[in-house]
Amino acid sequence: LRWDTKSNNQKDRIIHGTSRLGKKHRNGCGRGRAKLTEQKVIQIRSMWASGNYTQKQLAEQFAVAIGTIAGAIHGKSWSYVA
């Protein structure tokens, strides 16, 4: 660890493999702490669309927060899942 310019710090990140440059952004279950999978998001959206479940019921069933369910349903998160 050393003090240096921003430019040299960026070069060091590339050398040490800690730079995000050239790396594909991981999303969804590719993230280490994701509680849902693409398949579960599809299932949640289908169950929500049926009108038979509340967000609270879905959150309890999938053991996640209501905000996680809301984000998945409304596309704030998992937007790439069809």
C-alpha positions as a LaTeX table, in Angstrom:
\begin{tabular}{lrrr}
\hline
Residue & $x$ (\AA) & $y$ (\AA) & $z$ (\AA) \\
\hline
Leu1 & 0.00 & 0.00 & 0.00 \\
Arg2 & 1.40 & 3.39 & $-0.94$ \\
Trp3 & 0.36 & 6.95 & $-1.67$ \\
Asp4 & 0.37 & 7.82 & $-5.35$ \\
Thr5 & $-1.52$ & 9.68 & $-8.04$ \\
Lys6 & $-4.97$ & 8.56 & $-9.16$ \\
Ser7 & $-3.54$ & 7.56 & $-12.51$ \\
Asn8 & $-0.86$ & 5.35 & $-10.95$ \\
Asn9 & $-3.40$ & 3.85 & $-8.54$ \\
Gln10 & $-5.56$ & 2.83 & $-11.52$ \\
Lys11 & $-2.53$ & 1.24 & $-13.20$ \\
Asp12 & $-1.80$ & $-0.67$ & $-9.99$ \\
Arg13 & $-5.39$ & $-1.94$ & $-9.91$ \\
Ile14 & $-4.96$ & $-3.36$ & $-13.41$ \\
Ile15 & $-1.64$ & $-4.98$ & $-12.50$ \\
His16 & $-3.04$ & $-6.55$ & $-9.32$ \\
Gly17 & $-6.34$ & $-7.65$ & $-10.90$ \\
Thr18 & $-8.55$ & $-5.46$ & $-8.71$ \\
Ser19 & $-9.79$ & $-3.24$ & $-11.53$ \\
Arg20 & $-13.26$ & $-3.60$ & $-13.00$ \\
Leu21 & $-11.97$ & $-2.48$ & $-16.38$ \\
Gly22 & $-12.68$ & $-5.13$ & $-18.97$ \\
Lys23 & $-14.76$ & $-7.20$ & $-16.56$ \\
Lys24 & $-18.40$ & $-7.85$ & $-17.16$ \\
His25 & $-20.61$ & $-6.47$ & $-14.42$ \\
Arg26 & $-22.04$ & $-9.35$ & $-12.42$ \\
Asn27 & $-25.71$ & $-9.19$ & $-11.68$ \\
Gly28 & $-28.38$ & $-11.39$ & $-10.24$ \\
Cys29 & $-27.24$ & $-14.67$ & $-8.78$ \\
Gly30 & $-23.73$ & $-13.99$ & $-10.13$ \\
Arg31 & $-23.31$ & $-11.78$ & $-7.10$ \\
Gly32 & $-22.14$ & $-13.63$ & $-4.04$ \\
Arg33 & $-24.90$ & $-12.51$ & $-1.68$ \\
Ala34 & $-27.95$ & $-12.83$ & $-3.94$ \\
Lys35 & $-30.92$ & $-14.39$ & $-2.17$ \\
Leu36 & $-32.87$ & $-15.08$ & $-5.36$ \\
Thr37 & $-32.14$ & $-16.83$ & $-8.64$ \\
Glu38 & $-33.42$ & $-16.01$ & $-12.10$ \\
Gln39 & $-35.81$ & $-18.97$ & $-11.85$ \\
Lys40 & $-37.20$ & $-17.74$ & $-8.52$ \\
Val41 & $-37.71$ & $-14.22$ & $-9.92$ \\
Ile42 & $-39.69$ & $-15.66$ & $-12.83$ \\
Gln43 & $-41.76$ & $-17.67$ & $-10.36$ \\
Ile44 & $-42.32$ & $-14.62$ & $-8.11$ \\
Arg45 & $-43.45$ & $-12.49$ & $-11.05$ \\
Ser46 & $-45.82$ & $-15.22$ & $-12.22$ \\
Met47 & $-47.31$ & $-15.66$ & $-8.75$ \\
Trp48 & $-47.70$ & $-11.87$ & $-8.35$ \\
Ala49 & $-49.37$ & $-11.56$ & $-11.76$ \\
Ser50 & $-51.92$ & $-14.22$ & $-10.80$ \\
Gly51 & $-53.30$ & $-11.82$ & $-8.19$ \\
Asn52 & $-53.42$ & $-14.55$ & $-5.56$ \\
Tyr53 & $-50.41$ & $-13.42$ & $-3.52$ \\
Thr54 & $-49.40$ & $-10.27$ & $-1.67$ \\
Gln55 & $-45.83$ & $-9.06$ & $-1.60$ \\
Lys56 & $-45.70$ & $-9.98$ & 2.08 \\
Gln57 & $-46.77$ & $-13.56$ & 1.34 \\
Leu58 & $-44.16$ & $-13.85$ & $-1.40$ \\
Ala59 & $-41.47$ & $-12.42$ & 0.87 \\
Glu60 & $-42.31$ & $-14.98$ & 3.55 \\
Gln61 & $-42.41$ & $-17.86$ & 1.08 \\
Phe62 & $-39.04$ & $-16.98$ & $-0.47$ \\
Ala63 & $-37.46$ & $-15.87$ & 2.84 \\
Val64 & $-36.52$ & $-12.37$ & 1.65 \\
Ala65 & $-37.52$ & $-8.83$ & 2.53 \\
Ile66 & $-40.64$ & $-7.25$ & 1.04 \\
Gly67 & $-38.36$ & $-4.69$ & $-0.66$ \\
Thr68 & $-36.54$ & $-7.51$ & $-2.43$ \\
Ile69 & $-39.84$ & $-8.83$ & $-3.74$ \\
Ala70 & $-40.99$ & $-5.36$ & $-4.81$ \\
Gly71 & $-37.72$ & $-4.75$ & $-6.64$ \\
Ala72 & $-37.99$ & $-8.06$ & $-8.47$ \\
Ile73 & $-41.65$ & $-7.54$ & $-9.40$ \\
His74 & $-41.30$ & $-3.97$ & $-10.64$ \\
Gly75 & $-37.96$ & $-4.45$ & $-12.38$ \\
Lys76 & $-35.86$ & $-2.26$ & $-10.11$ \\
Ser77 & $-33.70$ & $-5.32$ & $-9.60$ \\
Trp78 & $-33.43$ & $-8.35$ & $-11.85$ \\
Ser79 & $-34.46$ & $-6.16$ & $-14.79$ \\
Tyr80 & $-32.63$ & $-8.40$ & $-17.25$ \\
Val81 & $-34.88$ & $-11.39$ & $-16.39$ \\
Ala82 & $-37.75$ & $-11.72$ & $-18.82$ \\
\hline
\end{tabular}
